Amino acid sequence: MRGAGVGARTAPFRCPAATSRAVSRPPRGPLRPRAIAAPSAVPFLPSADHLQEWGPQSWKQREALQQPNYPNQAELDEAVAQIAAFPPLVFAGECRTLQSRVAAAAAGEAFLVQGGDCAEAFSQFNANRIRDLFRLLLQMSVVLMYGGGVPVVKIGRLAGQFAKPRSADLETVDGQSLPSYRGDIINGPEFTPEARVPDPARLVRGYNQSAATLNLLRGFATGGYAALDRVMQWNLDFTRGSEEGRAYRDLASRIEESITFMRACGLDMHSAIMRETDFYVSHEALLLDYEAALTREDSTTGLWYGCSGHFLWCGERTRQLDGAHVEYLRGVGNPLGVKVSDKADPADLVALIAALNPENTPGRLAVIVRMGAAKLRERLPALLAAVGAAGQVVTWICDPMHGNTEAVQGYKTRRFENVRAELEAFFDVHEAAGTVPGGMHLEMTGDDVTECIGGGAAVTELDLSSRYHTHCDPRLNAEQALELAFYVASRLRRRRAARDAEQQRADGAPAAAARNGLL
């Protein structure tokens, strides 16, 4: 089956700057503008050399890590064949539009926000939860656009983010060992022998839930819910009394005043740019049987696309250069991400980037760093230098979640100050290197949960047991996510001011030289 080359509607927010908070200012090197080629419509051509020995099933010739051990191969084959006969979940044209947005983030002309559940759960699937995450991402985008003065690329970790890599195949509780829980698309979280058996029927259920989620998201994005004159209504009920909720309401009031003025000037409030937005979905491309079943040839370009999601990424545990996951991802036309920790060797990263983005196409690849603040300050400069020396174009994204997980009173949690510190380190290192901080990647929810400690939400260690609902890793709640958005907006505004000052100096140099008789 061929996926139609249908493009996503282009209707980014156009918003005016958010209140910022004081940040420490380390010594900064000069911002060096980076030459970025004009984004290509496709990451490569069907005749590209690296595709000559690639196919949607060529990954089967490589070692595939983190795959479930299904007890019945016939049942797996039946489920995969059923999914292969289903329509694509996303379209190639939407992926190409996203590629251009990711390219803009690489050049500092946009900022990417990626967020959602650690792992989606079948039991928590309902329209209200999807709506609340969607509007939280809208709120964060408004804060960033108003404060940072750049468009925001909105990508949800949903409609496919079911499977999770595990550090061990077995989980032991009270002396009993069972297969590890790997996400609802594979097995159940209940610690029973029956629940932990991988079930291929869950693949089909995962597809169906993803399709329903995407249907709802497309309705929200284009049906008026994302209209800018609704900016005040996006505030989640449980955040209204918080500091972040009040800051957001103040910002929303200023935006509404601007909209009133623009309406008086004759702006059409029913135009697509005022009532619609672009929204994309993403997940870790972990289950290769599922991904291959949804890989479709685009009739307009002849390229193959992973039609399970717009943006697919390869995790820290599965990014081996000779592994099955890299083999699969190198041939699909989607924008891709690769997660790297402090263990990443600069030369290995350069080789991995070359494999996944052989034509060095802007917007094709994002490098998502997850290290913890101290290790990021130590290790990221060498990665930036190596990639820069190789002339490779990537979008640098900070994942401040996975390097900051700890156990407190029997709960996996993250401390807000550590998450914020890693984002601060990310901006500081890029500022010193003169490179571009392109985005952030968060595990978060629109639900009123108590899974991460600290922040304006004032969640304490004793609160963890109150509303700890995640099936996997701890997520930021809406107040904590908004607080991060306000901080990042302050850094984007600072970066923009520095670039404007440099541009003014550059524009003024010829005039000064002329006045001094040098020209």
Short mmCIF file of N, CA, C and O in Angstrom, two decimals, residues 15 20 53 63 85 119 143 188 201 207 217 264 283 286 289 300 303 306 311 327 341 383 398 436 461 512-513:
data_model
loop_
_atom_site.label_atom_id
_atom_site.label_comp_id
_atom_site.label_asym_id
_atom_site.label_seq_id
_atom_site.Cartn_x
_atom_site.Cartn_y
_atom_site.Cartn_z
N CYS A 15 2.60 34.78 17.67
CA CYS A 15 2.34 35.43 18.94
C CYS A 15 3.47 36.37 19.27
O CYS A 15 4.61 36.11 18.95
N SER A 20 10.37 36.67 32.43
CA SER A 20 11.52 35.80 32.60
C SER A 20 11.97 35.83 34.05
O SER A 20 11.62 36.71 34.81
N GLU A 53 21.08 -1.20 -0.92
CA GLU A 53 20.95 -2.48 -0.21
C GLU A 53 19.98 -2.37 0.96
O GLU A 53 20.02 -3.18 1.88
N GLU A 63 21.35 -7.59 14.20
CA GLU A 63 20.91 -7.92 15.55
C GLU A 63 19.93 -6.86 16.04
O GLU A 63 20.23 -5.67 16.04
N ALA A 85 -2.01 -4.21 6.45
CA ALA A 85 -3.16 -3.96 5.57
C ALA A 85 -3.94 -2.72 5.99
O ALA A 85 -4.79 -2.25 5.24
N ALA A 119 5.34 6.45 28.66
CA ALA A 119 4.76 5.35 27.88
C ALA A 119 3.25 5.46 27.97
O ALA A 119 2.70 5.52 29.06
N VAL A 143 4.04 30.66 25.50
CA VAL A 143 5.06 31.24 26.38
C VAL A 143 6.38 31.39 25.63
O VAL A 143 7.04 32.44 25.70
N GLY A 188 1.46 -6.67 29.94
CA GLY A 188 0.76 -5.89 30.94
C GLY A 188 1.64 -5.54 32.12
O GLY A 188 2.60 -6.25 32.43
N ALA A 201 -1.59 -9.46 19.90
CA ALA A 201 -2.85 -8.73 19.74
C ALA A 201 -2.73 -7.31 20.26
O ALA A 201 -3.47 -6.41 19.83
N TYR A 207 -2.14 0.12 17.47
CA TYR A 207 -2.44 0.83 16.23
C TYR A 207 -3.79 1.53 16.33
O TYR A 207 -3.93 2.71 15.97
N LEU A 217 -6.45 14.61 17.67
CA LEU A 217 -5.46 15.68 17.59
C LEU A 217 -5.65 16.54 16.34
O LEU A 217 -5.53 17.77 16.40
N ALA A 264 -9.23 45.16 15.29
CA ALA A 264 -9.65 46.52 14.95
C ALA A 264 -8.96 47.03 13.69
O ALA A 264 -9.52 47.86 12.96
N HIS A 283 7.49 8.98 18.46
CA HIS A 283 7.74 7.91 19.42
C HIS A 283 9.08 7.27 19.11
O HIS A 283 9.66 7.48 18.04
N LEU A 286 10.99 1.47 18.39
CA LEU A 286 11.61 0.36 19.11
C LEU A 286 11.16 -1.00 18.58
O LEU A 286 11.98 -1.88 18.33
N ASP A 289 9.01 -4.95 14.16
CA ASP A 289 7.94 -5.61 13.41
C ASP A 289 6.78 -4.64 13.18
O ASP A 289 6.21 -4.58 12.07
N THR A 300 4.41 10.06 -4.35
CA THR A 300 4.86 11.30 -4.99
C THR A 300 6.37 11.40 -5.10
O THR A 300 6.87 12.15 -5.94
N LEU A 303 10.01 7.47 -2.15
CA LEU A 303 10.70 7.13 -0.93
C LEU A 303 9.79 6.34 0.01
O LEU A 303 8.57 6.45 -0.06
N GLY A 306 8.22 5.84 7.39
CA GLY A 306 7.66 5.15 8.54
C GLY A 306 6.36 5.84 8.92
O GLY A 306 6.37 6.89 9.56
N PHE A 311 7.76 11.84 13.53
CA PHE A 311 9.15 11.94 13.98
C PHE A 311 9.47 10.67 14.76
O PHE A 311 8.80 10.35 15.75
N GLU A 327 19.75 0.36 10.99
CA GLU A 327 19.53 -0.13 9.64
C GLU A 327 18.14 0.24 9.14
O GLU A 327 17.98 0.70 7.99
N SER A 341 23.84 9.73 25.45
CA SER A 341 24.15 10.01 26.85
C SER A 341 25.59 10.48 26.95
O SER A 341 26.28 10.69 25.95
N LEU A 383 31.23 16.88 21.81
CA LEU A 383 30.31 16.43 20.76
C LEU A 383 30.00 17.56 19.79
O LEU A 383 29.99 17.35 18.56
N CYS A 398 17.63 19.05 23.99
CA CYS A 398 17.95 18.63 25.36
C CYS A 398 16.82 17.80 25.93
O CYS A 398 15.67 18.23 25.97
N VAL A 436 23.68 26.34 18.25
CA VAL A 436 22.25 26.62 18.38
C VAL A 436 21.56 25.59 19.27
O VAL A 436 21.55 24.39 18.94
N GLU A 461 8.68 14.97 48.80
CA GLU A 461 8.87 13.52 48.79
C GLU A 461 7.64 12.81 49.37
O GLU A 461 7.27 11.72 48.92
N ALA A 512 30.50 53.20 10.21
CA ALA A 512 31.56 53.80 11.01
C ALA A 512 32.84 53.94 10.19
O ALA A 512 33.56 54.95 10.29
N ALA A 513 33.12 52.91 9.37
CA ALA A 513 34.32 52.98 8.54
C ALA A 513 34.22 54.11 7.54
O ALA A 513 35.20 54.82 7.26
#
